[in-house]
Protein backbone atom coordinates (compact mmCIF):
# COMPACT_ATOMS: atom_id res chain seq x y z
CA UNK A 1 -4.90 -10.06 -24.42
CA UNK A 2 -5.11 -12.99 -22.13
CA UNK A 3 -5.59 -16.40 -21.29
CA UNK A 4 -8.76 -17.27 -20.86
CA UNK A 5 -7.90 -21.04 -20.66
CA UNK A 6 -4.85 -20.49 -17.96
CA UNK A 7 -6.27 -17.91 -16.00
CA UNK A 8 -4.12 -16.68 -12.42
CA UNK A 9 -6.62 -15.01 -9.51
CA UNK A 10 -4.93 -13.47 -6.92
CA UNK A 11 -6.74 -15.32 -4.23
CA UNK A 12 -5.63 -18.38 -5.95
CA UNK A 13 -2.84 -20.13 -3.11
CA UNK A 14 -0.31 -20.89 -5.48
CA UNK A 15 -0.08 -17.20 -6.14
CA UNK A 16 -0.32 -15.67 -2.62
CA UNK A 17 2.33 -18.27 -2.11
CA UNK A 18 4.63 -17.13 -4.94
CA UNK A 19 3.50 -13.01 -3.49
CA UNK A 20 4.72 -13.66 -0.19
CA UNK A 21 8.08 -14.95 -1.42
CA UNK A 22 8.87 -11.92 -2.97
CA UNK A 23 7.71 -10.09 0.31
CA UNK A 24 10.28 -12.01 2.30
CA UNK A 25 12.93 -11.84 -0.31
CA UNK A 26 12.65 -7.97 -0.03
CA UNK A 27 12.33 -8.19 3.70
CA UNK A 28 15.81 -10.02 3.97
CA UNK A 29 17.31 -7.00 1.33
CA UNK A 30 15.96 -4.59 3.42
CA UNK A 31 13.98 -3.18 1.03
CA UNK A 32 10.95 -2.92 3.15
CA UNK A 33 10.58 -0.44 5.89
CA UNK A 34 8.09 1.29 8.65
CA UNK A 35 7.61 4.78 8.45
CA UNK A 36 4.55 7.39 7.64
CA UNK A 37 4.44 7.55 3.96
CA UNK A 38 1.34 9.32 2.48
CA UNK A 39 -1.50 7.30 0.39
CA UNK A 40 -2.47 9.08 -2.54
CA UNK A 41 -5.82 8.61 -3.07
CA UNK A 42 -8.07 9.01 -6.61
CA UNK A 43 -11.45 10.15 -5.35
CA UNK A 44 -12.55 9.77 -9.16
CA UNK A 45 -11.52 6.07 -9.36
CA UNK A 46 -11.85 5.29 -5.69
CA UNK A 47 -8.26 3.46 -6.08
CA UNK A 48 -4.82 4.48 -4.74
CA UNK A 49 -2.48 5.96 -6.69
CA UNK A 50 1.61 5.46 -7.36
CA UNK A 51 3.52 8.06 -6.94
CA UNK A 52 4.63 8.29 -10.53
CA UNK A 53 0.54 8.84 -11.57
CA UNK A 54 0.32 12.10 -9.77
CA UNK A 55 0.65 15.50 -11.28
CA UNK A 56 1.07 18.47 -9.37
CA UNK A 57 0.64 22.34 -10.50
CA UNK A 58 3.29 24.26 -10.22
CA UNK A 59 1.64 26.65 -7.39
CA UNK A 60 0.10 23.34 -5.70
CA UNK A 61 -0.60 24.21 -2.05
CA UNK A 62 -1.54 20.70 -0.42
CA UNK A 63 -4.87 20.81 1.78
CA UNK A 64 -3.84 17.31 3.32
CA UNK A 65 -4.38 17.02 6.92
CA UNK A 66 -2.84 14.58 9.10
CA UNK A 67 -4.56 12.60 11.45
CA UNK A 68 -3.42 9.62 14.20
CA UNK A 69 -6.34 8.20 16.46
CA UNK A 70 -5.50 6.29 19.46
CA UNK A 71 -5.27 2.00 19.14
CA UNK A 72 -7.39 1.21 21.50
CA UNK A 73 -7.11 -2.42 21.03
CA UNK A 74 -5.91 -4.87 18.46
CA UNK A 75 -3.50 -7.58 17.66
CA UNK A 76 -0.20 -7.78 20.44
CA UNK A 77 2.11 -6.83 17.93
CA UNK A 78 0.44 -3.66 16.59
CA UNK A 79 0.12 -2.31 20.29
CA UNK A 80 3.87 -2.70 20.58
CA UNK A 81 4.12 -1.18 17.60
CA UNK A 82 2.08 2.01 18.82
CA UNK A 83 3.75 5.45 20.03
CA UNK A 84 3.44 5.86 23.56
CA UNK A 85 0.37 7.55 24.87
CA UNK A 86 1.12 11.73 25.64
């Protein structure tokens, strides 16, 4: 079940290390992109939830709302990032 004498943690630097290699090998693939993708949320579990977990009735009618607020400061790179004000 597991290894309680070789345990990883993922705060542990070795593995952020190894996580963030993956990251940029996907980056240079181009496997990574921005865009508005939806988080599906479990209010049950309080976790989110992959795509593949959900299960929709065949007469679902989605209730999701969507909502932007205004970046009214932050990091350089995320105000760059930002839509121009209307």
């Amino acid at each position: 079940l597991g290894d309680w004498e070789a345990p990883y943690t993922t705060m542990a630097p070795e593995y952020e290390a190894a996580q963030l290699g993956v990251l940029q090998a996907m980056l240079r693939r181009g496997l990574l992109f921005r865009g508005e993708r939806p988080v599906h949320w479990s209010p049950a579990s309080r976790t989110a939830l992959a795509e593949a977990e959900l299960e929709y009735a065949d007469r679902h009618v989605s209730t999701a709302a969507h909502v932007a607020f205004p970046l009214l400061e932050g990091p350089p790179a995320a105000a760059a990032a930002a839509p121009a004000a209307a």
